[in-house]
Amino acid sequence: MVTCYLRYIIDAGKLKEFEHYGKLWIPLVEKFGGTHHGYFLPSEGANNVALALFTFPSLAAYEQYRIKMANDPECLLAFKYAEETKCIISYERSFFRPVFE
């Protein structure tokens, strides 16, 4: 199992647009076999940092998702929405493996 952690720097004035973007991606990750754990929007503290977490059974499954989503019309529309609204300034992606015991 691998969990993808995305840390976004967002335009604080476009929080509503970023929230819409996140709502677009949750079912898309699940469409390709992932489990989305949600988007986490600013509340207290920094007003321009948001997070997202989703899990795939393996890094190979995540890589297959990346290949499939690159040509998926719904995914392309989600990317286009972010580009048009400019709600995302930058992001970084990291991967983690869970420890349960």
Backbone as XML, in Angstrom:
<?xml version="1.0"?>
<chain id="A" units="angstrom">
  <residue number="1" name="MET">
    <atom name="N" x="0.837" y="-1.171" z="0.000"/>
    <atom name="CA" x="0.000" y="0.000" z="0.000"/>
    <atom name="C" x="0.885" y="1.238" z="0.000"/>
  </residue>
  <residue number="2" name="VAL">
    <atom name="N" x="0.474" y="2.253" z="-0.778"/>
    <atom name="CA" x="1.218" y="3.506" z="-0.821"/>
    <atom name="C" x="0.217" y="4.655" z="-0.770"/>
  </residue>
  <residue number="3" name="THR">
    <atom name="N" x="0.523" y="5.647" z="0.064"/>
    <atom name="CA" x="-0.341" y="6.826" z="0.175"/>
    <atom name="C" x="0.383" y="8.013" z="-0.434"/>
  </residue>
  <residue number="4" name="CYS">
    <atom name="N" x="-0.323" y="8.675" z="-1.319"/>
    <atom name="CA" x="0.198" y="9.884" z="-1.949"/>
    <atom name="C" x="-0.260" y="11.082" z="-1.124"/>
  </residue>
  <residue number="5" name="TYR">
    <atom name="N" x="0.685" y="11.912" z="-0.758"/>
    <atom name="CA" x="0.443" y="13.128" z="0.002"/>
    <atom name="C" x="0.735" y="14.290" z="-0.940"/>
  </residue>
  <residue number="6" name="LEU">
    <atom name="N" x="-0.264" y="15.108" z="-1.178"/>
    <atom name="CA" x="-0.083" y="16.290" z="-2.017"/>
    <atom name="C" x="-0.209" y="17.531" z="-1.147"/>
  </residue>
  <residue number="7" name="ARG">
    <atom name="N" x="0.792" y="18.380" z="-1.204"/>
    <atom name="CA" x="0.768" y="19.658" z="-0.490"/>
    <atom name="C" x="0.700" y="20.754" z="-1.538"/>
  </residue>
  <residue number="8" name="TYR">
    <atom name="N" x="-0.385" y="21.505" z="-1.489"/>
    <atom name="CA" x="-0.633" y="22.570" z="-2.452"/>
    <atom name="C" x="-0.370" y="23.934" z="-1.834"/>
  </residue>
  <residue number="9" name="ILE">
    <atom name="N" x="0.179" y="24.817" z="-2.622"/>
    <atom name="CA" x="0.155" y="26.241" z="-2.324"/>
    <atom name="C" x="-0.923" y="26.791" z="-3.247"/>
  </residue>
  <residue number="10" name="ILE">
    <atom name="N" x="-1.953" y="27.359" z="-2.646"/>
    <atom name="CA" x="-3.107" y="27.807" z="-3.419"/>
    <atom name="C" x="-3.233" y="29.323" z="-3.347"/>
  </residue>
  <residue number="11" name="ASP">
    <atom name="N" x="-4.007" y="29.871" z="-4.254"/>
    <atom name="CA" x="-4.355" y="31.289" z="-4.200"/>
    <atom name="C" x="-5.449" y="31.414" z="-3.142"/>
  </residue>
  <residue number="12" name="ALA">
    <atom name="N" x="-5.153" y="32.068" z="-2.026"/>
    <atom name="CA" x="-6.104" y="32.174" z="-0.913"/>
    <atom name="C" x="-7.404" y="32.853" z="-1.325"/>
  </residue>
  <residue number="13" name="GLY">
    <atom name="N" x="-7.363" y="33.654" z="-2.344"/>
    <atom name="CA" x="-8.569" y="34.313" z="-2.842"/>
    <atom name="C" x="-9.418" y="33.418" z="-3.729"/>
  </residue>
  <residue number="14" name="LYS">
    <atom name="N" x="-8.908" y="32.217" z="-4.006"/>
    <atom name="CA" x="-9.638" y="31.287" z="-4.880"/>
    <atom name="C" x="-9.897" y="29.957" z="-4.171"/>
  </residue>
  <residue number="15" name="LEU">
    <atom name="N" x="-10.186" y="30.047" z="-2.888"/>
    <atom name="CA" x="-10.438" y="28.846" z="-2.101"/>
    <atom name="C" x="-11.650" y="28.082" z="-2.621"/>
  </residue>
  <residue number="16" name="LYS">
    <atom name="N" x="-12.689" y="28.798" z="-3.006"/>
    <atom name="CA" x="-13.897" y="28.142" z="-3.532"/>
    <atom name="C" x="-13.575" y="27.365" z="-4.814"/>
  </residue>
  <residue number="17" name="GLU">
    <atom name="N" x="-12.751" y="27.933" z="-5.655"/>
    <atom name="CA" x="-12.361" y="27.258" z="-6.894"/>
    <atom name="C" x="-11.518" y="26.020" z="-6.604"/>
  </residue>
  <residue number="18" name="PHE">
    <atom name="N" x="-10.607" y="26.139" z="-5.630"/>
    <atom name="CA" x="-9.784" y="24.984" z="-5.277"/>
    <atom name="C" x="-10.644" y="23.876" z="-4.671"/>
  </residue>
  <residue number="19" name="GLU">
    <atom name="N" x="-11.602" y="24.240" z="-3.846"/>
    <atom name="CA" x="-12.495" y="23.232" z="-3.271"/>
    <atom name="C" x="-13.256" y="22.493" z="-4.372"/>
  </residue>
  <residue number="20" name="HIS">
    <atom name="N" x="-13.715" y="23.219" z="-5.371"/>
    <atom name="CA" x="-14.399" y="22.581" z="-6.504"/>
    <atom name="C" x="-13.449" y="21.619" z="-7.223"/>
  </residue>
  <residue number="21" name="TYR">
    <atom name="N" x="-12.220" y="22.056" z="-7.434"/>
    <atom name="CA" x="-11.198" y="21.208" z="-8.060"/>
    <atom name="C" x="-11.034" y="19.909" z="-7.273"/>
  </residue>
  <residue number="22" name="GLY">
    <atom name="N" x="-10.917" y="20.010" z="-5.956"/>
    <atom name="CA" x="-10.777" y="18.824" z="-5.120"/>
    <atom name="C" x="-11.965" y="17.881" z="-5.259"/>
  </residue>
  <residue number="23" name="LYS">
    <atom name="N" x="-13.150" y="18.443" z="-5.299"/>
    <atom name="CA" x="-14.356" y="17.613" z="-5.439"/>
    <atom name="C" x="-14.401" y="16.910" z="-6.791"/>
  </residue>
  <residue number="24" name="LEU">
    <atom name="N" x="-13.771" y="17.490" z="-7.792"/>
    <atom name="CA" x="-13.676" y="16.818" z="-9.099"/>
    <atom name="C" x="-12.778" y="15.584" z="-9.015"/>
  </residue>
  <residue number="25" name="TRP">
    <atom name="N" x="-11.675" y="15.688" z="-8.264"/>
    <atom name="CA" x="-10.673" y="14.625" z="-8.246"/>
    <atom name="C" x="-11.022" y="13.434" z="-7.361"/>
  </residue>
  <residue number="26" name="ILE">
    <atom name="N" x="-11.800" y="13.634" z="-6.322"/>
    <atom name="CA" x="-12.087" y="12.520" z="-5.410"/>
    <atom name="C" x="-12.673" y="11.321" z="-6.161"/>
  </residue>
  <residue number="27" name="PRO">
    <atom name="N" x="-13.748" y="11.478" z="-6.939"/>
    <atom name="CA" x="-14.272" y="10.309" z="-7.661"/>
    <atom name="C" x="-13.350" y="9.817" z="-8.776"/>
  </residue>
  <residue number="28" name="LEU">
    <atom name="N" x="-12.509" y="10.702" z="-9.307"/>
    <atom name="CA" x="-11.604" y="10.280" z="-10.383"/>
    <atom name="C" x="-10.523" y="9.341" z="-9.852"/>
  </residue>
  <residue number="29" name="VAL">
    <atom name="N" x="-9.975" y="9.636" z="-8.692"/>
    <atom name="CA" x="-8.984" y="8.739" z="-8.089"/>
    <atom name="C" x="-9.635" y="7.381" z="-7.830"/>
  </residue>
  <residue number="30" name="GLU">
    <atom name="N" x="-10.851" y="7.402" z="-7.318"/>
    <atom name="CA" x="-11.556" y="6.148" z="-7.017"/>
    <atom name="C" x="-11.918" y="5.384" z="-8.285"/>
  </residue>
  <residue number="31" name="LYS">
    <atom name="N" x="-12.200" y="6.110" z="-9.353"/>
    <atom name="CA" x="-12.505" y="5.493" z="-10.655"/>
    <atom name="C" x="-11.353" y="4.598" z="-11.132"/>
  </residue>
  <residue number="32" name="PHE">
    <atom name="N" x="-10.137" y="4.975" z="-10.775"/>
    <atom name="CA" x="-8.961" y="4.233" z="-11.221"/>
    <atom name="C" x="-8.351" y="3.364" z="-10.129"/>
  </residue>
  <residue number="33" name="GLY">
    <atom name="N" x="-9.146" y="3.016" z="-9.122"/>
    <atom name="CA" x="-8.712" y="2.021" z="-8.136"/>
    <atom name="C" x="-8.090" y="2.551" z="-6.862"/>
  </residue>
  <residue number="34" name="GLY">
    <atom name="N" x="-8.064" y="3.854" z="-6.687"/>
    <atom name="CA" x="-7.513" y="4.422" z="-5.468"/>
    <atom name="C" x="-8.585" y="4.656" z="-4.416"/>
  </residue>
  <residue number="35" name="THR">
    <atom name="N" x="-8.158" y="4.921" z="-3.212"/>
    <atom name="CA" x="-9.044" y="5.325" z="-2.130"/>
    <atom name="C" x="-8.662" y="6.746" z="-1.748"/>
  </residue>
  <residue number="36" name="HIS">
    <atom name="N" x="-9.582" y="7.665" z="-1.937"/>
    <atom name="CA" x="-9.296" y="9.067" z="-1.611"/>
    <atom name="C" x="-9.657" y="9.320" z="-0.160"/>
  </residue>
  <residue number="37" name="HIS">
    <atom name="N" x="-8.773" y="9.998" z="0.555"/>
    <atom name="CA" x="-8.989" y="10.307" z="1.968"/>
    <atom name="C" x="-9.397" y="11.762" z="2.164"/>
  </residue>
  <residue number="38" name="GLY">
    <atom name="N" x="-9.558" y="12.484" z="1.068"/>
    <atom name="CA" x="-10.071" y="13.835" z="1.136"/>
    <atom name="C" x="-9.046" y="14.915" z="0.864"/>
  </residue>
  <residue number="39" name="TYR">
    <atom name="N" x="-9.593" y="16.097" z="0.665"/>
    <atom name="CA" x="-8.804" y="17.321" z="0.563"/>
    <atom name="C" x="-8.956" y="18.048" z="1.886"/>
  </residue>
  <residue number="40" name="PHE">
    <atom name="N" x="-7.920" y="18.694" z="2.329"/>
    <atom name="CA" x="-7.903" y="19.398" z="3.599"/>
    <atom name="C" x="-7.563" y="20.855" z="3.305"/>
  </residue>
  <residue number="41" name="LEU">
    <atom name="N" x="-8.539" y="21.720" z="3.564"/>
    <atom name="CA" x="-8.426" y="23.129" z="3.217"/>
    <atom name="C" x="-7.993" y="23.953" z="4.420"/>
  </residue>
  <residue number="42" name="PRO">
    <atom name="N" x="-7.430" y="25.133" z="4.184"/>
    <atom name="CA" x="-6.977" y="25.967" z="5.290"/>
    <atom name="C" x="-8.111" y="26.285" z="6.264"/>
  </residue>
  <residue number="43" name="SER">
    <atom name="N" x="-7.764" y="26.283" z="7.534"/>
    <atom name="CA" x="-8.714" y="26.649" z="8.576"/>
    <atom name="C" x="-8.056" y="27.687" z="9.485"/>
  </residue>
  <residue number="44" name="GLU">
    <atom name="N" x="-7.092" y="27.260" z="10.265"/>
    <atom name="CA" x="-6.297" y="28.166" z="11.092"/>
    <atom name="C" x="-4.868" y="28.103" z="10.583"/>
  </residue>
  <residue number="45" name="GLY">
    <atom name="N" x="-4.108" y="29.114" z="10.827"/>
    <atom name="CA" x="-2.724" y="29.115" z="10.360"/>
    <atom name="C" x="-2.636" y="29.633" z="8.934"/>
  </residue>
  <residue number="46" name="ALA">
    <atom name="N" x="-1.743" y="29.046" z="8.161"/>
    <atom name="CA" x="-1.519" y="29.489" z="6.779"/>
    <atom name="C" x="-2.821" y="29.408" z="5.975"/>
  </residue>
  <residue number="47" name="ASN">
    <atom name="N" x="-3.122" y="30.462" z="5.242"/>
    <atom name="CA" x="-4.364" y="30.492" z="4.467"/>
    <atom name="C" x="-4.170" y="30.066" z="3.020"/>
  </residue>
  <residue number="48" name="ASN">
    <atom name="N" x="-2.972" y="29.623" z="2.688"/>
    <atom name="CA" x="-2.696" y="29.257" z="1.295"/>
    <atom name="C" x="-2.111" y="27.850" z="1.145"/>
  </residue>
  <residue number="49" name="VAL">
    <atom name="N" x="-2.267" y="27.013" z="2.158"/>
    <atom name="CA" x="-1.766" y="25.638" z="2.096"/>
    <atom name="C" x="-2.946" y="24.695" z="2.216"/>
  </residue>
  <residue number="50" name="ALA">
    <atom name="N" x="-3.025" y="23.747" z="1.286"/>
    <atom name="CA" x="-4.060" y="22.713" z="1.302"/>
    <atom name="C" x="-3.380" y="21.372" z="1.081"/>
  </residue>
  <residue number="51" name="LEU">
    <atom name="N" x="-4.023" y="20.317" z="1.529"/>
    <atom name="CA" x="-3.471" y="18.963" z="1.409"/>
    <atom name="C" x="-4.484" y="18.027" z="0.786"/>
  </residue>
  <residue number="52" name="ALA">
    <atom name="N" x="-3.984" y="16.950" z="0.213"/>
    <atom name="CA" x="-4.819" y="15.854" z="-0.254"/>
    <atom name="C" x="-4.083" y="14.554" z="0.035"/>
  </residue>
  <residue number="53" name="LEU">
    <atom name="N" x="-4.829" y="13.522" z="0.362"/>
    <atom name="CA" x="-4.268" y="12.193" z="0.624"/>
    <atom name="C" x="-5.099" y="11.155" z="-0.104"/>
  </residue>
  <residue number="54" name="PHE">
    <atom name="N" x="-4.425" y="10.256" z="-0.813"/>
    <atom name="CA" x="-5.123" y="9.115" z="-1.401"/>
    <atom name="C" x="-4.178" y="7.927" z="-1.454"/>
  </residue>
  <residue number="55" name="THR">
    <atom name="N" x="-4.767" y="6.743" z="-1.435"/>
    <atom name="CA" x="-4.000" y="5.509" z="-1.327"/>
    <atom name="C" x="-4.280" y="4.596" z="-2.512"/>
  </residue>
  <residue number="56" name="PHE">
    <atom name="N" x="-3.231" y="3.907" z="-2.956"/>
    <atom name="CA" x="-3.351" y="2.844" z="-3.952"/>
    <atom name="C" x="-2.741" y="1.578" z="-3.354"/>
  </residue>
  <residue number="57" name="PRO">
    <atom name="N" x="-3.164" y="0.419" z="-3.829"/>
    <atom name="CA" x="-2.642" y="-0.833" z="-3.278"/>
    <atom name="C" x="-1.126" y="-0.979" z="-3.397"/>
  </residue>
  <residue number="58" name="SER">
    <atom name="N" x="-0.535" y="-0.320" z="-4.401"/>
    <atom name="CA" x="0.915" y="-0.418" z="-4.615"/>
    <atom name="C" x="1.373" y="0.772" z="-5.446"/>
  </residue>
  <residue number="59" name="LEU">
    <atom name="N" x="2.675" y="0.980" z="-5.494"/>
    <atom name="CA" x="3.214" y="2.032" z="-6.345"/>
    <atom name="C" x="2.938" y="1.719" z="-7.816"/>
  </residue>
  <residue number="60" name="ALA">
    <atom name="N" x="2.969" y="0.452" z="-8.173"/>
    <atom name="CA" x="2.661" y="0.054" z="-9.552"/>
    <atom name="C" x="1.220" y="0.419" z="-9.916"/>
  </residue>
  <residue number="61" name="ALA">
    <atom name="N" x="0.279" y="0.224" z="-8.981"/>
    <atom name="CA" x="-1.123" y="0.599" z="-9.224"/>
    <atom name="C" x="-1.243" y="2.109" z="-9.383"/>
  </residue>
  <residue number="62" name="TYR">
    <atom name="N" x="-0.498" y="2.858" z="-8.586"/>
    <atom name="CA" x="-0.498" y="4.317" z="-8.717"/>
    <atom name="C" x="0.052" y="4.722" z="-10.095"/>
  </residue>
  <residue number="63" name="GLU">
    <atom name="N" x="1.113" y="4.074" z="-10.527"/>
    <atom name="CA" x="1.696" y="4.396" z="-11.830"/>
    <atom name="C" x="0.715" y="4.100" z="-12.964"/>
  </residue>
  <residue number="64" name="GLN">
    <atom name="N" x="-0.075" y="3.032" z="-12.837"/>
    <atom name="CA" x="-1.106" y="2.724" z="-13.835"/>
    <atom name="C" x="-2.180" y="3.812" z="-13.848"/>
  </residue>
  <residue number="65" name="TYR">
    <atom name="N" x="-2.549" y="4.281" z="-12.666"/>
    <atom name="CA" x="-3.500" y="5.397" z="-12.550"/>
    <atom name="C" x="-2.968" y="6.617" z="-13.294"/>
  </residue>
  <residue number="66" name="ARG">
    <atom name="N" x="-1.703" y="6.937" z="-13.105"/>
    <atom name="CA" x="-1.108" y="8.107" z="-13.766"/>
    <atom name="C" x="-1.162" y="7.969" z="-15.292"/>
  </residue>
  <residue number="67" name="ILE">
    <atom name="N" x="-0.921" y="6.766" z="-15.786"/>
    <atom name="CA" x="-0.976" y="6.534" z="-17.236"/>
    <atom name="C" x="-2.409" y="6.695" z="-17.750"/>
  </residue>
  <residue number="68" name="LYS">
    <atom name="N" x="-3.362" y="6.076" z="-17.055"/>
    <atom name="CA" x="-4.762" y="6.123" z="-17.491"/>
    <atom name="C" x="-5.353" y="7.521" z="-17.389"/>
  </residue>
  <residue number="69" name="MET">
    <atom name="N" x="-5.051" y="8.233" z="-16.308"/>
    <atom name="CA" x="-5.656" y="9.555" z="-16.125"/>
    <atom name="C" x="-5.111" y="10.577" z="-17.106"/>
  </residue>
  <residue number="70" name="ALA">
    <atom name="N" x="-3.950" y="10.333" z="-17.650"/>
    <atom name="CA" x="-3.355" y="11.275" z="-18.602"/>
    <atom name="C" x="-4.175" y="11.402" z="-19.884"/>
  </residue>
  <residue number="71" name="ASN">
    <atom name="N" x="-5.000" y="10.396" z="-20.168"/>
    <atom name="CA" x="-5.826" y="10.411" z="-21.376"/>
    <atom name="C" x="-7.321" y="10.385" z="-21.092"/>
  </residue>
  <residue number="72" name="ASP">
    <atom name="N" x="-7.695" y="10.482" z="-19.837"/>
    <atom name="CA" x="-9.104" y="10.404" z="-19.463"/>
    <atom name="C" x="-9.756" y="11.782" z="-19.629"/>
  </residue>
  <residue number="73" name="PRO">
    <atom name="N" x="-10.880" y="11.869" z="-20.353"/>
    <atom name="CA" x="-11.513" y="13.172" z="-20.593"/>
    <atom name="C" x="-11.908" y="13.912" z="-19.313"/>
  </residue>
  <residue number="74" name="GLU">
    <atom name="N" x="-12.407" y="13.209" z="-18.306"/>
    <atom name="CA" x="-12.789" y="13.870" z="-17.058"/>
    <atom name="C" x="-11.562" y="14.423" z="-16.325"/>
  </residue>
  <residue number="75" name="CYS">
    <atom name="N" x="-10.491" y="13.673" z="-16.322"/>
    <atom name="CA" x="-9.254" y="14.140" z="-15.684"/>
    <atom name="C" x="-8.696" y="15.354" z="-16.412"/>
  </residue>
  <residue number="76" name="LEU">
    <atom name="N" x="-8.727" y="15.301" z="-17.724"/>
    <atom name="CA" x="-8.227" y="16.436" z="-18.506"/>
    <atom name="C" x="-9.049" y="17.689" z="-18.246"/>
  </residue>
  <residue number="77" name="LEU">
    <atom name="N" x="-10.371" y="17.529" z="-18.068"/>
    <atom name="CA" x="-11.219" y="18.678" z="-17.743"/>
    <atom name="C" x="-10.878" y="19.246" z="-16.362"/>
  </residue>
  <residue number="78" name="ALA">
    <atom name="N" x="-10.576" y="18.369" z="-15.407"/>
    <atom name="CA" x="-10.199" y="18.824" z="-14.065"/>
    <atom name="C" x="-8.892" y="19.624" z="-14.118"/>
  </residue>
  <residue number="79" name="PHE">
    <atom name="N" x="-7.917" y="19.113" z="-14.857"/>
    <atom name="CA" x="-6.657" y="19.852" z="-15.024"/>
    <atom name="C" x="-6.912" y="21.217" z="-15.679"/>
  </residue>
  <residue number="80" name="LYS">
    <atom name="N" x="-7.761" y="21.212" z="-16.701"/>
    <atom name="CA" x="-8.070" y="22.449" z="-17.412"/>
    <atom name="C" x="-8.744" y="23.463" z="-16.479"/>
  </residue>
  <residue number="81" name="TYR">
    <atom name="N" x="-9.631" y="22.983" z="-15.612"/>
    <atom name="CA" x="-10.298" y="23.871" z="-14.656"/>
    <atom name="C" x="-9.270" y="24.563" z="-13.753"/>
  </residue>
  <residue number="82" name="ALA">
    <atom name="N" x="-8.335" y="23.801" z="-13.224"/>
    <atom name="CA" x="-7.303" y="24.390" z="-12.360"/>
    <atom name="C" x="-6.455" y="25.400" z="-13.126"/>
  </residue>
  <residue number="83" name="GLU">
    <atom name="N" x="-6.139" y="25.070" z="-14.355"/>
    <atom name="CA" x="-5.333" y="25.970" z="-15.188"/>
    <atom name="C" x="-6.082" y="27.267" z="-15.476"/>
  </residue>
  <residue number="84" name="GLU">
    <atom name="N" x="-7.367" y="27.149" z="-15.809"/>
    <atom name="CA" x="-8.160" y="28.333" z="-16.142"/>
    <atom name="C" x="-8.411" y="29.219" z="-14.925"/>
  </residue>
  <residue number="85" name="THR">
    <atom name="N" x="-8.663" y="28.615" z="-13.766"/>
    <atom name="CA" x="-8.974" y="29.403" z="-12.569"/>
    <atom name="C" x="-7.715" y="29.879" z="-11.850"/>
  </residue>
  <residue number="86" name="LYS">
    <atom name="N" x="-6.583" y="29.245" z="-12.135"/>
    <atom name="CA" x="-5.309" y="29.573" z="-11.488"/>
    <atom name="C" x="-5.419" y="29.509" z="-9.962"/>
  </residue>
  <residue number="87" name="CYS">
    <atom name="N" x="-6.176" y="28.515" z="-9.481"/>
    <atom name="CA" x="-6.356" y="28.365" z="-8.038"/>
    <atom name="C" x="-5.148" y="27.694" z="-7.381"/>
  </residue>
  <residue number="88" name="ILE">
    <atom name="N" x="-4.328" y="26.998" z="-8.164"/>
    <atom name="CA" x="-3.141" y="26.321" z="-7.631"/>
    <atom name="C" x="-1.896" y="27.082" z="-8.077"/>
  </residue>
  <residue number="89" name="ILE">
    <atom name="N" x="-1.093" y="27.452" z="-7.111"/>
    <atom name="CA" x="0.164" y="28.133" z="-7.426"/>
    <atom name="C" x="1.264" y="27.104" z="-7.645"/>
  </residue>
  <residue number="90" name="SER">
    <atom name="N" x="1.347" y="26.117" z="-6.753"/>
    <atom name="CA" x="2.326" y="25.041" z="-6.899"/>
    <atom name="C" x="1.891" y="23.870" z="-6.028"/>
  </residue>
  <residue number="91" name="TYR">
    <atom name="N" x="2.562" y="22.740" z="-6.231"/>
    <atom name="CA" x="2.284" y="21.575" z="-5.392"/>
    <atom name="C" x="3.506" y="20.690" z="-5.335"/>
  </residue>
  <residue number="92" name="GLU">
    <atom name="N" x="3.537" y="19.867" z="-4.298"/>
    <atom name="CA" x="4.586" y="18.846" z="-4.190"/>
    <atom name="C" x="3.918" y="17.534" z="-3.836"/>
  </residue>
  <residue number="93" name="ARG">
    <atom name="N" x="4.498" y="16.461" z="-4.328"/>
    <atom name="CA" x="3.934" y="15.127" z="-4.153"/>
    <atom name="C" x="4.960" y="14.257" z="-3.432"/>
  </residue>
  <residue number="94" name="SER">
    <atom name="N" x="4.502" y="13.558" z="-2.397"/>
    <atom name="CA" x="5.341" y="12.611" z="-1.666"/>
    <atom name="C" x="4.561" y="11.326" z="-1.463"/>
  </residue>
  <residue number="95" name="PHE">
    <atom name="N" x="5.282" y="10.239" z="-1.238"/>
    <atom name="CA" x="4.646" y="8.935" z="-1.044"/>
    <atom name="C" x="5.062" y="8.356" z="0.296"/>
  </residue>
  <residue number="96" name="PHE">
    <atom name="N" x="4.098" y="7.725" z="0.946"/>
    <atom name="CA" x="4.322" y="7.149" z="2.263"/>
    <atom name="C" x="3.748" y="5.756" z="2.333"/>
  </residue>
  <residue number="97" name="ARG">
    <atom name="N" x="4.329" y="4.930" z="3.179"/>
    <atom name="CA" x="3.769" y="3.615" z="3.442"/>
    <atom name="C" x="3.339" y="3.585" z="4.910"/>
  </residue>
  <residue number="98" name="PRO">
    <atom name="N" x="2.189" y="2.996" z="5.174"/>
    <atom name="CA" x="1.676" y="3.016" z="6.537"/>
    <atom name="C" x="2.346" y="1.967" z="7.419"/>
  </residue>
  <residue number="99" name="VAL">
    <atom name="N" x="2.356" y="2.247" z="8.704"/>
    <atom name="CA" x="2.785" y="1.303" z="9.720"/>
    <atom name="C" x="1.611" y="1.174" z="10.691"/>
  </residue>
  <residue number="100" name="PHE">
    <atom name="N" x="1.057" y="-0.018" z="10.809"/>
    <atom name="CA" x="-0.111" y="-0.222" z="11.650"/>
    <atom name="C" x="0.202" y="-0.903" z="12.981"/>
  </residue>
  <residue number="101" name="GLU">
    <atom name="N" x="1.276" y="-1.647" z="13.032"/>
    <atom name="CA" x="1.623" y="-2.363" z="14.276"/>
    <atom name="C" x="3.101" y="-2.208" z="14.563"/>
  </residue>
</chain>
